[in-house]
Backbone as numpy.savetxt, mean C-alpha at the origin, in Angstrom:
# Nx Ny Nz CAx CAy CAz Cx Cy Cz
-27.51 14.95 -20.37 -26.97 15.37 -19.07 -27.23 14.27 -18.04
-26.20 13.93 -17.26 -26.31 12.85 -16.28 -27.13 13.30 -15.09
-28.01 12.40 -14.59 -28.79 12.70 -13.40 -28.13 12.14 -12.15
-26.90 11.63 -12.32 -26.17 11.09 -11.18 -25.55 12.23 -10.38
-25.48 12.10 -9.06 -24.84 13.13 -8.23 -23.38 13.34 -8.65
-22.92 14.57 -8.58 -21.53 14.89 -8.89 -20.73 14.83 -7.61
-19.68 14.00 -7.61 -18.87 13.83 -6.41 -17.49 14.46 -6.60
-16.81 14.74 -5.49 -15.50 15.39 -5.52 -14.43 14.41 -5.11
-13.41 14.23 -5.99 -12.31 13.30 -5.73 -11.25 13.95 -4.83
-10.30 13.13 -4.34 -9.24 13.64 -3.47 -8.36 14.67 -4.19
-8.25 14.55 -5.51 -7.43 15.47 -6.29 -8.10 16.82 -6.50
-9.40 16.93 -6.13 -10.15 18.16 -6.35 -11.02 18.10 -7.59
-10.79 17.10 -8.44 -11.60 16.93 -9.64 -12.99 16.41 -9.28
-13.94 16.66 -10.17 -15.30 16.16 -9.95 -15.69 15.20 -11.06
-16.62 14.32 -10.75 -17.12 13.36 -11.73 -18.45 12.81 -11.24
-19.28 12.29 -12.15 -20.55 11.69 -11.73 -20.29 10.46 -10.87
-21.10 10.25 -9.88 -20.99 9.07 -9.02 -21.15 7.80 -9.86
-20.25 6.84 -9.64 -20.30 5.58 -10.38 -20.66 4.45 -9.42
-21.85 3.93 -9.58 -22.28 2.79 -8.76 -21.39 1.58 -9.03
-20.95 1.45 -10.30 -20.11 0.31 -10.70 -18.76 0.35 -9.98
-18.16 1.55 -9.84 -16.87 1.67 -9.16 -17.00 1.29 -7.68
-18.07 1.72 -7.04 -18.28 1.39 -5.64 -18.47 -0.11 -5.49
-19.26 -0.70 -6.39 -19.48 -2.15 -6.36 -18.16 -2.91 -6.52
-17.33 -2.44 -7.46 -16.05 -3.11 -7.72 -15.13 -3.03 -6.50
-15.09 -1.87 -5.85 -14.23 -1.73 -4.67 -14.70 -2.62 -3.53
-16.01 -2.76 -3.39 -16.56 -3.64 -2.36 -16.33 -5.11 -2.69
-16.42 -5.43 -3.97 -16.22 -6.82 -4.39 -14.79 -7.28 -4.13
-13.82 -6.37 -4.27 -12.42 -6.73 -4.03 -12.16 -7.11 -2.57
-13.04 -6.68 -1.67 -12.86 -7.02 -0.27 -13.31 -8.44 0.05
-14.02 -9.06 -0.89 -14.57 -10.39 -0.64 -15.96 -10.34 -0.04
-16.57 -9.15 -0.03 -17.93 -9.02 0.50 -18.91 -9.80 -0.36
-19.97 -10.30 0.26 -20.99 -11.05 -0.46 -21.83 -10.13 -1.33
-22.54 -10.70 -2.30 -23.40 -9.90 -3.18 -24.47 -9.17 -2.37
-25.01 -9.82 -1.36 -26.04 -9.19 -0.53 -25.48 -8.00 0.24
-24.25 -8.16 0.76 -23.61 -7.06 1.49 -23.33 -5.88 0.55
-22.82 -6.19 -0.63 -22.52 -5.15 -1.61 -23.79 -4.38 -1.97
-24.86 -5.10 -2.25 -26.12 -4.46 -2.63 -26.64 -3.58 -1.49
-26.52 -4.06 -0.26 -26.99 -3.31 0.90 -26.21 -2.01 1.08
-24.87 -2.10 0.96 -24.03 -0.91 1.14 -24.27 0.10 0.02
-24.32 -0.38 -1.22 -24.52 0.52 -2.37 -25.87 1.23 -2.26
-26.91 0.52 -1.91 -28.23 1.13 -1.79 -28.26 2.19 -0.69
-27.58 1.91 0.41 -27.51 2.89 1.49 -26.79 4.16 1.04
-25.63 3.97 0.38 -24.84 5.13 -0.09 -25.64 5.95 -1.10
-26.31 5.29 -2.02 -27.09 5.99 -3.05 -28.22 6.83 -2.44
-28.86 6.30 -1.40 -29.98 7.02 -0.79 -29.50 8.23 0.02
-28.23 8.21 0.41 -27.65 9.27 1.25 -26.90 10.32 0.44
-26.43 9.95 -0.74 -25.52 10.77 -1.55 -26.16 12.06 -2.05
-25.35 13.13 -2.07 -25.76 14.42 -2.61 -24.67 15.00 -3.50
-25.02 15.97 -4.33 -24.02 16.66 -5.15 -22.96 17.28 -4.24
-21.69 17.11 -4.63 -20.60 17.72 -3.88 -20.03 16.84 -2.79
-20.63 15.68 -2.54 -20.09 14.77 -1.54 -18.70 14.30 -1.96
-17.78 14.27 -1.05 -16.41 13.85 -1.38 -16.29 12.33 -1.39
-15.33 11.83 -2.15 -15.07 10.39 -2.15 -14.64 9.93 -0.76
-14.01 10.82 0.00 -13.60 10.48 1.36 -14.81 10.17 2.24
-15.85 10.98 2.12 -17.05 10.75 2.92 -17.80 9.50 2.46
-17.80 9.26 1.15 -18.44 8.05 0.62 -17.72 6.82 1.16
-16.39 6.89 1.11 -15.58 5.78 1.61 -15.85 5.54 3.10
-15.89 6.63 3.87 -16.09 6.51 5.32 -17.43 5.85 5.64
-18.47 6.22 4.89 -19.78 5.63 5.13 -19.79 4.15 4.77
-19.21 3.82 3.60 -19.17 2.42 3.17 -18.37 1.58 4.17
-17.27 2.13 4.66 -16.44 1.41 5.63 -17.21 1.16 6.93
-17.93 2.18 7.38 -18.71 2.05 8.60 -19.75 0.94 8.47
-20.40 0.88 7.32 -21.40 -0.16 7.08 -20.77 -1.54 7.03
-19.62 -1.64 6.36 -18.93 -2.92 6.27 -18.46 -3.39 7.64
-17.98 -2.46 8.42 -17.44 -2.81 9.74 -18.51 -3.44 10.62
-19.75 -2.97 10.47 -20.85 -3.52 11.26 -21.13 -4.97 10.86
-20.78 -5.31 9.61 -21.08 -6.64 9.11 -19.95 -7.63 9.38
-18.70 -7.22 9.05 -17.57 -8.12 9.28 -16.27 -7.34 9.22
-15.47 -7.44 10.28 -14.25 -6.64 10.40 -13.25 -6.88 9.30
-13.01 -8.15 8.93 -12.01 -8.46 7.92 -12.34 -7.86 6.58
-13.61 -7.87 6.22 -14.06 -7.27 4.95 -13.85 -5.77 5.00
-14.21 -5.15 6.13 -14.06 -3.70 6.26 -12.60 -3.30 6.15
-11.72 -4.08 6.74 -10.29 -3.75 6.71 -9.75 -3.74 5.29
-10.18 -4.68 4.47 -9.72 -4.71 3.08 -10.21 -3.48 2.31
-11.43 -3.05 2.61 -11.96 -1.86 1.94 -11.18 -0.61 2.37
-10.64 -0.65 3.57 -9.92 0.48 4.15 -8.47 0.56 3.67
-8.09 -0.30 2.75 -6.68 -0.48 2.41 -5.97 0.80 1.96
-6.57 1.56 1.06 -5.89 2.76 0.56 -5.61 3.75 1.71
-6.60 3.96 2.55 -6.40 4.85 3.69 -5.39 4.27 4.66
-5.39 2.94 4.80 -4.45 2.28 5.72 -3.01 2.53 5.31
-2.75 2.56 4.00 -1.39 2.84 3.52 -1.00 4.28 3.88
-1.94 5.21 3.72 -1.70 6.60 4.11 -1.35 6.68 5.59
-2.02 5.87 6.42 -1.82 5.92 7.87 -0.47 5.34 8.29
0.29 4.76 7.34 1.64 4.31 7.67 2.57 5.50 7.92
2.17 6.70 7.47 2.98 7.90 7.62 2.94 8.43 9.04
3.32 9.73 9.24 3.68 10.67 8.20 5.14 10.66 7.76
6.01 9.98 8.47 7.44 10.04 8.17 7.82 9.27 6.92
7.00 8.26 6.55 7.35 7.41 5.41 8.23 6.24 5.81
8.82 6.30 7.03 9.70 5.22 7.49 8.99 3.86 7.55
7.78 3.79 8.13 7.09 2.49 8.12 6.74 2.02 6.71
6.55 2.96 5.77 6.18 2.56 4.41 7.31 1.78 3.75
8.55 2.24 3.92 9.66 1.51 3.31 9.81 0.12 3.94
9.52 0.02 5.23 9.55 -1.29 5.88 8.41 -2.18 5.38
7.27 -1.56 5.13 6.14 -2.29 4.58 6.47 -2.83 3.19
7.07 -1.99 2.34 7.48 -2.44 1.01 8.50 -3.57 1.13
9.44 -3.41 2.06 10.43 -4.46 2.27 9.77 -5.77 2.68
8.76 -5.70 3.55 8.07 -6.91 3.98 7.30 -7.57 2.83
6.75 -6.75 1.93 6.06 -7.31 0.76 7.02 -8.19 -0.03
8.22 -7.66 -0.30 9.17 -8.42 -1.11 9.76 -9.60 -0.33
9.82 -9.47 0.98 10.25 -10.62 1.80 9.22 -11.74 1.69
7.94 -11.37 1.72 6.88 -12.36 1.59 6.88 -12.99 0.19
7.41 -12.26 -0.79 7.49 -12.78 -2.15 8.73 -13.64 -2.37
9.53 -13.82 -1.31 10.65 -14.74 -1.38 12.03 -14.12 -1.53
12.13 -12.80 -1.42 13.41 -12.12 -1.57 14.08 -11.92 -0.20
15.41 -11.86 -0.23 16.16 -11.41 0.95 16.14 -9.89 0.92
15.78 -9.28 2.03 15.52 -7.84 2.03 16.34 -7.11 3.09
16.89 -5.96 2.69 17.53 -5.02 3.61 16.88 -3.66 3.40
16.70 -2.91 4.48 16.12 -1.58 4.37 17.07 -0.53 4.92
16.92 0.71 4.43 17.72 1.83 4.93 19.21 1.66 4.74
19.62 1.23 3.54 21.04 0.97 3.28 21.76 2.18 2.67
23.01 2.37 3.06 23.88 3.37 2.41 24.82 2.59 1.50
24.74 2.88 0.20 25.45 2.07 -0.80 26.40 2.95 -1.61
27.60 2.44 -1.82 28.60 3.16 -2.60 28.30 3.02 -4.08
28.20 4.15 -4.75 28.05 4.16 -6.20 29.40 4.36 -6.85
29.41 4.47 -8.15 30.66 4.70 -8.86 31.24 6.07 -8.53
30.35 7.03 -8.28 30.79 8.40 -8.00 30.62 8.80 -6.54
29.44 8.53 -5.96 29.15 8.95 -4.59 28.34 7.86 -3.88
28.16 8.06 -2.57 27.30 7.16 -1.80 25.83 7.57 -1.95
24.96 6.57 -1.80 23.52 6.81 -1.91 22.77 6.07 -0.81
21.72 6.68 -0.30 20.82 5.99 0.61 19.75 5.29 -0.22
19.56 4.00 0.03 18.56 3.22 -0.70 17.57 2.64 0.31
16.29 2.86 0.07 15.26 2.46 1.03 15.14 0.95 1.18
15.10 0.24 0.05 14.91 -1.21 0.07 15.83 -1.87 -0.95
16.53 -2.92 -0.52 17.32 -3.75 -1.43 16.77 -5.17 -1.31
16.21 -5.67 -2.41 15.61 -7.01 -2.42 16.38 -7.89 -3.40
16.92 -9.01 -2.90 17.77 -9.88 -3.71 17.19 -11.29 -3.76
17.15 -11.85 -4.98 16.66 -13.22 -5.15 16.46 -13.56 -6.60
16.50 -14.85 -6.92 16.27 -15.33 -8.28 17.23 -14.69 -9.29
18.48 -14.46 -8.84 19.48 -13.88 -9.74 19.30 -12.40 -10.00
18.45 -11.74 -9.20 18.18 -10.32 -9.40 18.40 -9.54 -8.11
18.73 -8.27 -8.26 18.76 -7.36 -7.11 17.99 -6.10 -7.47
16.96 -5.84 -6.67 16.10 -4.68 -6.88 16.48 -3.58 -5.90
16.82 -2.43 -6.41 17.21 -1.27 -5.62 16.05 -0.28 -5.65
15.43 -0.03 -4.48 14.16 0.68 -4.47 14.18 1.97 -3.66
13.60 2.98 -4.25 13.33 4.24 -3.57 11.83 4.29 -3.30
11.44 4.55 -2.05 10.03 4.60 -1.68 9.59 6.05 -1.49
8.56 6.46 -2.22 8.05 7.82 -2.14 6.66 7.78 -1.50
6.62 8.22 -0.25 5.38 8.18 0.51 4.69 9.54 0.46
3.38 9.52 0.21 2.58 10.75 0.23 1.47 10.58 1.26
1.23 11.62 2.06 0.21 11.53 3.11 -1.16 12.02 2.65
-1.33 12.13 1.33 -2.62 12.50 0.75 -2.82 11.72 -0.54
-4.02 11.17 -0.72 -4.31 10.38 -1.91 -4.28 11.23 -3.18
-4.44 12.54 -3.05 -4.48 13.40 -4.22 -3.12 13.81 -4.75
-2.03 13.40 -4.07 -0.68 13.78 -4.50 -0.09 12.73 -5.44
0.49 13.19 -6.54 1.10 12.30 -7.52 2.62 12.49 -7.50
3.35 11.44 -7.88 4.80 11.56 -8.06 5.06 11.99 -9.49
5.70 13.14 -9.67 5.91 13.70 -11.00 7.13 13.09 -11.68
7.39 13.49 -12.92 8.49 12.93 -13.70 9.84 13.23 -13.08
9.94 14.30 -12.27 11.22 14.63 -11.64 11.71 13.51 -10.72
10.77 12.78 -10.13 11.13 11.69 -9.21 11.89 10.58 -9.93
11.31 9.94 -10.98 12.07 8.90 -11.67 13.32 9.42 -12.39
13.30 10.68 -12.85 14.49 11.26 -13.47 15.67 11.25 -12.49
15.40 11.68 -11.27 16.42 11.76 -10.23 16.85 10.36 -9.79
15.89 9.48 -9.59 16.20 8.12 -9.11 16.96 7.33 -10.16
16.64 7.51 -11.43 17.34 6.79 -12.49 18.83 7.07 -12.44
19.21 8.32 -12.26 20.64 8.66 -12.23 21.32 8.05 -10.99
20.63 8.03 -9.86 21.21 7.45 -8.65 21.39 5.94 -8.80
20.37 5.28 -9.33 20.45 3.83 -9.50 21.52 3.44 -10.52
21.65 4.23 -11.56 22.69 3.96 -12.57 24.08 4.03 -11.95
24.28 5.00 -11.04 25.58 5.15 -10.38 25.89 3.92 -9.53
24.87 3.42 -8.80 25.06 2.23 -7.97 25.31 1.00 -8.83
24.49 0.82 -9.85 24.59 -0.36 -10.70 25.93 -0.42 -11.42
26.39 0.74 -11.88 27.69 0.79 -12.57 28.80 0.30 -11.65
28.73 0.67 -10.37 29.73 0.24 -9.40 29.60 -1.25 -9.10
28.38 -1.71 -8.87 28.18 -3.10 -8.46 28.51 -4.10 -9.56
28.40 -3.69 -10.79 28.74 -4.58 -11.90 30.24 -4.89 -11.94
31.04 -4.06 -11.26 32.49 -4.29 -11.24 32.93 -5.08 -10.00
32.00 -5.39 -9.11 32.34 -6.03 -7.84 32.08 -7.53 -7.90
33.08 -8.31 -7.51 33.02 -9.76 -7.62 31.83 -10.36 -6.85
31.51 -9.78 -5.69 30.43 -10.35 -4.86 29.05 -10.25 -5.50
28.93 -9.40 -6.53 27.64 -9.27 -7.21 27.68 -9.85 -8.62
28.69 -10.63 -8.89 28.84 -11.22 -10.21 27.65 -12.12 -10.55
27.07 -11.92 -11.72 25.96 -12.74 -12.18 24.58 -12.19 -11.83
24.54 -11.15 -11.00 23.24 -10.57 -10.64 22.76 -9.58 -11.71
21.46 -9.59 -11.93 20.84 -8.59 -12.80 20.24 -7.51 -11.90
20.58 -6.25 -12.16 20.14 -5.15 -11.30 18.98 -4.38 -11.93
18.06 -3.97 -11.07 16.95 -3.12 -11.52 16.69 -2.03 -10.48
16.49 -0.82 -10.97 16.11 0.30 -10.12 14.60 0.43 -10.08
14.09 0.80 -8.92 12.64 0.93 -8.73 12.30 2.24 -8.04
11.08 2.72 -8.31 10.45 3.75 -7.49 9.09 3.20 -7.10
8.82 3.20 -5.79 7.55 2.70 -5.27 6.84 3.84 -4.55
5.58 4.08 -4.90 4.80 5.12 -4.23 3.46 4.56 -3.78
2.92 5.12 -2.74 1.62 4.66 -2.23 0.45 5.35 -2.92
0.74 6.34 -3.80 -0.34 7.00 -4.52 -0.21 6.68 -6.02
0.04 7.69 -6.84 0.11 7.45 -8.28 1.26 8.26 -8.90
1.62 7.88 -10.14 2.58 8.63 -10.94 1.85 9.44 -11.99
2.45 10.56 -12.39 1.89 11.32 -13.51 2.17 10.54 -14.80
1.49 10.91 -15.87 1.66 10.21 -17.15 3.09 10.36 -17.66
3.72 11.52 -17.45 5.11 11.72 -17.87 6.06 10.82 -17.08
5.79 10.66 -15.80 6.61 9.78 -14.97 6.52 8.33 -15.46
5.31 7.90 -15.78 5.11 6.54 -16.29 5.83 6.36 -17.62
5.76 7.36 -18.48 6.40 7.27 -19.79 7.92 7.20 -19.64
8.46 8.01 -18.73 9.91 7.97 -18.53 10.34 6.63 -17.95
9.56 6.10 -17.03 9.89 4.80 -16.45 9.97 3.73 -17.52
8.98 3.69 -18.41 8.96 2.70 -19.49 10.16 2.88 -20.42
10.44 4.12 -20.78 11.51 4.42 -21.73 12.90 4.13 -21.16
13.09 4.43 -19.87 14.42 4.32 -19.26 14.70 2.95 -18.64
13.66 2.13 -18.51 13.84 0.82 -17.90 13.76 0.83 -16.39
13.32 1.96 -15.82 13.14 2.05 -14.37 11.79 1.45 -14.01
11.77 0.54 -13.04 10.53 -0.10 -12.62 9.73 0.86 -11.74
8.45 1.02 -12.04 7.58 1.86 -11.25 6.46 1.02 -10.65
6.20 1.23 -9.36 5.13 0.52 -8.67 4.33 1.54 -7.88
3.03 1.62 -8.18 2.17 2.57 -7.47 0.88 1.88 -7.05
-0.01 2.63 -6.46 -1.27 2.08 -5.98 -2.00 1.29 -7.06
-1.99 1.79 -8.30 -2.74 1.11 -9.37 -1.90 0.83 -10.62
-0.59 0.80 -10.47 0.29 0.54 -11.63 1.45 -0.35 -11.19
1.86 -1.33 -12.05 1.29 -1.67 -13.36 -0.01 -2.47 -13.24
-0.75 -2.51 -14.30 -2.04 -3.19 -14.30 -1.87 -4.66 -13.93
-2.70 -5.10 -13.02 -2.75 -6.49 -12.53 -1.56 -6.86 -11.64
-0.63 -5.93 -11.44 0.53 -6.22 -10.57 0.93 -4.97 -9.79
-0.07 -4.16 -9.48 0.15 -2.92 -8.76 0.35 -3.19 -7.27
0.62 -2.14 -6.52 0.77 -2.28 -5.08 -0.52 -2.86 -4.48
-1.64 -2.32 -4.91 -2.93 -2.83 -4.43 -3.11 -4.30 -4.78
-2.77 -4.68 -6.02 -2.91 -6.07 -6.46 -2.03 -7.00 -5.65
-0.78 -6.60 -5.41 0.15 -7.42 -4.64 -0.36 -7.65 -3.22
-0.84 -6.58 -2.60 -1.33 -6.67 -1.22 -2.53 -7.61 -1.14
-3.49 -7.42 -2.05 -4.72 -8.21 -1.99 -4.49 -9.66 -2.41
-3.69 -9.85 -3.45 -3.46 -11.22 -3.95 -2.67 -12.06 -2.96
-1.63 -11.45 -2.37 -0.78 -12.17 -1.44 -1.24 -12.02 0.02
-2.31 -11.23 0.24 -2.84 -10.96 1.58 -1.78 -10.37 2.51
-1.04 -9.39 1.98 0.02 -8.73 2.74 -0.53 -7.40 3.26
-1.43 -7.46 4.23 -2.11 -6.27 4.72 -1.32 -5.59 5.84
-1.22 -4.24 5.78 -0.53 -3.52 6.87 -1.39 -3.50 8.13
-0.75 -3.36 9.29 -1.49 -3.35 10.56 -2.46 -2.18 10.63
-2.22 -1.14 9.83 -3.11 0.02 9.84 -4.48 -0.29 9.25
-4.66 -1.45 8.63 -6.00 -1.82 8.13 -6.91 -2.28 9.27
-6.34 -2.62 10.40 -7.12 -3.24 11.48 -8.13 -2.27 12.10
-9.38 -2.70 12.11 -10.46 -1.87 12.64 -10.56 -1.97 14.16
-9.94 -3.00 14.74 -10.07 -3.23 16.18 -8.90 -2.71 17.00
-8.09 -1.83 16.40 -7.00 -1.19 17.13 -7.08 0.32 16.94
-6.63 1.08 17.93 -6.55 2.53 17.79 -5.29 2.90 17.01
-5.24 4.13 16.55 -4.06 4.58 15.82 -2.81 4.51 16.70
-2.95 4.85 17.97 -1.82 4.79 18.89 -1.31 3.36 19.03
-2.20 2.41 19.13 -1.80 1.00 19.24 -1.11 0.51 17.96
-1.60 0.96 16.82 -0.97 0.60 15.55 0.44 1.18 15.46
0.60 2.41 15.95 1.93 3.04 15.93 2.91 2.28 16.81
2.43 1.82 17.96 3.29 1.04 18.87 3.79 -0.20 18.16
2.90 -0.90 17.45 3.27 -2.12 16.75 4.25 -1.85 15.60
3.95 -0.82 14.79 4.78 -0.55 13.62 6.17 -0.07 14.01
6.27 0.68 15.11 7.58 1.16 15.56 8.45 0.01 16.06
7.83 -1.10 16.41 8.58 -2.29 16.84 8.82 -3.25 15.66
8.52 -2.78 14.44 8.78 -3.59 13.25 7.63 -4.48 12.83
6.50 -4.39 13.52 5.33 -5.19 13.16 4.44 -4.38 12.21
4.73 -4.45 10.93 3.98 -3.66 9.96 2.95 -4.47 9.18
2.98 -5.80 9.32 2.03 -6.66 8.60 1.09 -7.37 9.57
-0.16 -7.51 9.16 -1.12 -8.29 9.93 -0.64 -9.73 10.06
-0.02 -10.24 9.02 0.46 -11.62 9.02 1.49 -11.84 10.13
2.32 -10.83 10.39 3.32 -10.95 11.46 2.65 -11.14 12.82
1.54 -10.44 13.03 0.83 -10.54 14.30 0.15 -11.89 14.43
-0.33 -12.42 13.32 -0.98 -13.73 13.36 0.05 -14.82 13.65
1.26 -14.64 13.12 2.32 -15.62 13.35 2.97 -15.47 14.73
2.95 -14.25 15.24 3.57 -13.97 16.55 2.60 -13.17 17.42
1.51 -13.80 17.87 0.50 -13.08 18.66 1.03 -12.53 19.97
2.19 -13.02 20.41 2.76 -12.49 21.65 3.12 -11.00 21.52
3.27 -10.52 20.27 3.56 -9.10 20.05 2.41 -8.21 20.52
1.22 -8.81 20.65 0.06 -8.04 21.09 0.06 -7.80 22.60
0.93 -8.52 23.32 0.96 -8.41 24.77 1.23 -6.97 25.22
2.06 -6.26 24.44 2.46 -4.90 24.81 1.30 -3.91 24.76
0.18 -4.29 24.15 -0.95 -3.37 24.00 -1.91 -3.40 25.19
-1.80 -4.43 26.03 -2.67 -4.51 27.20 -4.14 -4.66 26.87
-4.46 -5.42 25.85 -5.85 -5.61 25.42 -6.61 -6.51 26.40
-7.90 -6.24 26.53 -8.75 -7.14 27.32 -8.93 -8.43 26.53
-9.41 -9.47 27.21 -9.61 -10.76 26.55 -10.58 -10.64 25.37
-11.68 -9.91 25.56 -12.68 -9.80 24.49 -12.14 -9.01 23.30
-11.38 -7.92 23.58 -10.82 -7.13 22.48 -9.77 -7.92 21.71
-8.98 -8.69 22.44 -7.96 -9.51 21.79 -8.61 -10.58 20.93
-9.70 -11.17 21.40 -10.40 -12.19 20.64 -10.95 -11.60 19.34
-11.56 -10.42 19.40 -12.08 -9.76 18.19 -10.95 -9.45 17.21
-9.82 -9.00 17.76 -8.68 -8.67 16.92 -8.15 -9.92 16.21
-8.04 -11.02 16.91 -7.56 -12.26 16.31 -8.51 -12.75 15.23
-9.80 -12.59 15.44 -10.79 -12.96 14.42 -10.62 -12.11 13.17
-10.35 -10.82 13.36 -10.12 -9.92 12.23 -8.85 -10.30 11.48
-7.78 -10.61 12.22 -6.52 -11.03 11.60 -6.71 -12.30 10.78
-7.45 -13.24 11.31 -7.70 -14.51 10.61 -8.52 -14.28 9.35
-9.50 -13.37 9.43 -10.33 -13.06 8.26 -9.49 -12.42 7.15
-8.56 -11.55 7.53 -7.69 -10.90 6.55 -6.75 -11.89 5.87
-6.39 -12.92 6.59 -5.47 -13.91 6.05 -6.18 -15.13 5.47
-7.51 -15.02 5.33 -8.27 -16.06 4.66 -8.45 -17.31 5.46
-8.40 -17.19 6.79 -8.56 -18.37 7.65 -9.97 -18.45 8.20
């Protein structure tokens, strides 16, 4: 029998506390070994049976924030994606910006004629002889999964569009792929259908080594909601004006003028932005 405290996950499931998982999540932020050891020891001394992963995360984030804002923001990433909601509109723009940063020409919120009917497509990313047609499924809770019904429905819509575009001269030579992108996870049946049908699936932790989380961290494409030095209202103001990436603010700091920040607050924010972008 394990003597480790039993913690409660966002899905409602329980499991023994894993020191290794907490260490790994902290290590991904770029925190030093000393910082990781300090945070883990603090959490272990405070932890009790029944503590939720949300509370564990909040405590670890608070400790990281006291040490360095940029590190804390990276640890806050999963929650930051949730904070792009609740409408899901900023999420599709965030996904579009990811693919723009990867070198694709991107359009969002397109109405596209299929062979049979018209379809709304969240993101169209074109480049390298390929066109990716993407449906973005946003969930405002980490415990919600996208079931097999989602890719089943999207596959038929994408097939209708692709069938039409293959007959159009302007798309001659392009290879088409349908995608479903979610900020949480897919069920095992959804993943199996995606593999079998050729539909590309992208979620928080799938596919391995090239998941949404991996893309964000590897390419440093952090959403503005990761920023610890802005209020939620200030983040909403920025995202509604199309500023969904921290990188955009670093490249165009004049966008911060609309927030009315004091000199000291703006300086702290710029330091956090630079830390997130590895400067």
